């Protein structure tokens, strides 16, 4: 869970979500609002995918490191 909260991509998505919510509250309800939400959802998907990929790469790097033989 910590890897999601402290990742810069997720922080950016949260800030974008706040802006999207504010635009929904105060802005007009038209097709642009739907596009705004669709774009934000795509940003969430990309950020979550990035965090998962980075986590898998780190796990693979630590598993591939072999201890030195003496």
PDB file of C-alpha atoms in Angstrom:
ATOM      1  CA  UNK A   1       0.000   0.000   0.000  1.00  0.00           C
ATOM      2  CA  UNK A   2       2.870   2.335   0.802  1.00  0.00           C
ATOM      3  CA  UNK A   3       4.256   1.952  -2.707  1.00  0.00           C
ATOM      4  CA  UNK A   4       1.025   3.434  -4.082  1.00  0.00           C
ATOM      5  CA  UNK A   5       0.739   6.304  -1.620  1.00  0.00           C
ATOM      6  CA  UNK A   6       4.261   7.671  -1.939  1.00  0.00           C
ATOM      7  CA  UNK A   7       4.721   7.278  -5.682  1.00  0.00           C
ATOM      8  CA  UNK A   8       4.912  10.567  -7.553  1.00  0.00           C
ATOM      9  CA  UNK A   9       2.580   9.328 -10.299  1.00  0.00           C
ATOM     10  CA  UNK A  10      -0.119   8.556  -7.730  1.00  0.00           C
ATOM     11  CA  UNK A  11       0.341  11.925  -6.042  1.00  0.00           C
ATOM     12  CA  UNK A  12      -0.203  13.568  -9.421  1.00  0.00           C
ATOM     13  CA  UNK A  13      -3.332  11.489 -10.012  1.00  0.00           C
ATOM     14  CA  UNK A  14      -4.719  12.494  -6.619  1.00  0.00           C
ATOM     15  CA  UNK A  15      -4.113  16.169  -7.401  1.00  0.00           C
ATOM     16  CA  UNK A  16      -5.771  15.719 -10.785  1.00  0.00           C
ATOM     17  CA  UNK A  17      -8.705  13.994  -9.115  1.00  0.00           C
ATOM     18  CA  UNK A  18      -9.140  16.954  -6.797  1.00  0.00           C
ATOM     19  CA  UNK A  19      -9.233  19.302  -9.767  1.00  0.00           C
ATOM     20  CA  UNK A  20     -11.718  17.027 -11.521  1.00  0.00           C
ATOM     21  CA  UNK A  21     -14.009  17.023  -8.509  1.00  0.00           C
ATOM     22  CA  UNK A  22     -13.837  20.807  -8.265  1.00  0.00           C
ATOM     23  CA  UNK A  23     -14.660  21.150 -11.965  1.00  0.00           C
ATOM     24  CA  UNK A  24     -17.610  18.803 -11.497  1.00  0.00           C
ATOM     25  CA  UNK A  25     -18.959  20.840  -8.600  1.00  0.00           C
ATOM     26  CA  UNK A  26     -18.691  24.255 -10.179  1.00  0.00           C
ATOM     27  CA  UNK A  27     -18.546  23.727 -13.928  1.00  0.00           C
ATOM     28  CA  UNK A  28     -21.162  23.105 -16.579  1.00  0.00           C
ATOM     29  CA  UNK A  29     -22.411  19.581 -17.141  1.00  0.00           C
ATOM     30  CA  UNK A  30     -21.594  18.873 -20.748  1.00  0.00           C
ATOM     31  CA  UNK A  31     -19.493  16.564 -22.910  1.00  0.00           C
ATOM     32  CA  UNK A  32     -16.257  18.191 -21.743  1.00  0.00           C
ATOM     33  CA  UNK A  33     -16.909  17.064 -18.179  1.00  0.00           C
ATOM     34  CA  UNK A  34     -17.298  13.475 -19.384  1.00  0.00           C
ATOM     35  CA  UNK A  35     -13.986  13.767 -21.231  1.00  0.00           C
ATOM     36  CA  UNK A  36     -12.368  15.200 -18.113  1.00  0.00           C
ATOM     37  CA  UNK A  37     -13.473  12.197 -16.059  1.00  0.00           C
ATOM     38  CA  UNK A  38     -12.440   9.752 -18.791  1.00  0.00           C
ATOM     39  CA  UNK A  39      -8.992  11.338 -18.960  1.00  0.00           C
ATOM     40  CA  UNK A  40      -8.610  11.197 -15.219  1.00  0.00           C
ATOM     41  CA  UNK A  41      -9.604   7.511 -15.139  1.00  0.00           C
ATOM     42  CA  UNK A  42      -7.038   6.752 -17.835  1.00  0.00           C
ATOM     43  CA  UNK A  43      -4.427   8.602 -15.766  1.00  0.00           C
ATOM     44  CA  UNK A  44      -5.304   6.470 -12.746  1.00  0.00           C
ATOM     45  CA  UNK A  45      -4.936   3.290 -14.784  1.00  0.00           C
ATOM     46  CA  UNK A  46      -1.561   4.391 -16.154  1.00  0.00           C
ATOM     47  CA  UNK A  47      -0.265   5.391 -12.707  1.00  0.00           C
ATOM     48  CA  UNK A  48      -1.358   2.117 -11.096  1.00  0.00           C
ATOM     49  CA  UNK A  49       0.213   0.157 -13.947  1.00  0.00           C
ATOM     50  CA  UNK A  50       3.452   2.084 -13.538  1.00  0.00           C
ATOM     51  CA  UNK A  51       3.603   1.387  -9.811  1.00  0.00           C
ATOM     52  CA  UNK A  52       2.952  -2.323 -10.352  1.00  0.00           C
ATOM     53  CA  UNK A  53       5.603  -2.546 -13.087  1.00  0.00           C
ATOM     54  CA  UNK A  54       8.189  -0.802 -10.906  1.00  0.00           C
ATOM     55  CA  UNK A  55       7.371  -3.132  -8.034  1.00  0.00           C
ATOM     56  CA  UNK A  56       7.746  -6.209 -10.254  1.00  0.00           C
ATOM     57  CA  UNK A  57      11.068  -4.946 -11.613  1.00  0.00           C
ATOM     58  CA  UNK A  58      12.421  -4.403  -8.108  1.00  0.00           C
ATOM     59  CA  UNK A  59      11.296  -7.876  -7.079  1.00  0.00           C
ATOM     60  CA  UNK A  60      12.919  -9.431 -10.154  1.00  0.00           C
ATOM     61  CA  UNK A  61      16.169  -7.551  -9.502  1.00  0.00           C
ATOM     62  CA  UNK A  62      16.376  -8.783  -5.914  1.00  0.00           C
ATOM     63  CA  UNK A  63      15.556 -12.369  -6.927  1.00  0.00           C
ATOM     64  CA  UNK A  64      18.205 -12.395  -9.674  1.00  0.00           C
ATOM     65  CA  UNK A  65      20.991 -11.298  -7.343  1.00  0.00           C
ATOM     66  CA  UNK A  66      22.876 -14.403  -6.300  1.00  0.00           C
ATOM     67  CA  UNK A  67      24.995 -14.561  -3.173  1.00  0.00           C
ATOM     68  CA  UNK A  68      28.743 -14.703  -3.668  1.00  0.00           C
ATOM     69  CA  UNK A  69      30.308 -18.141  -3.306  1.00  0.00           C
ATOM     70  CA  UNK A  70      33.230 -18.428  -0.930  1.00  0.00           C
TER      71      UNK A  70
END
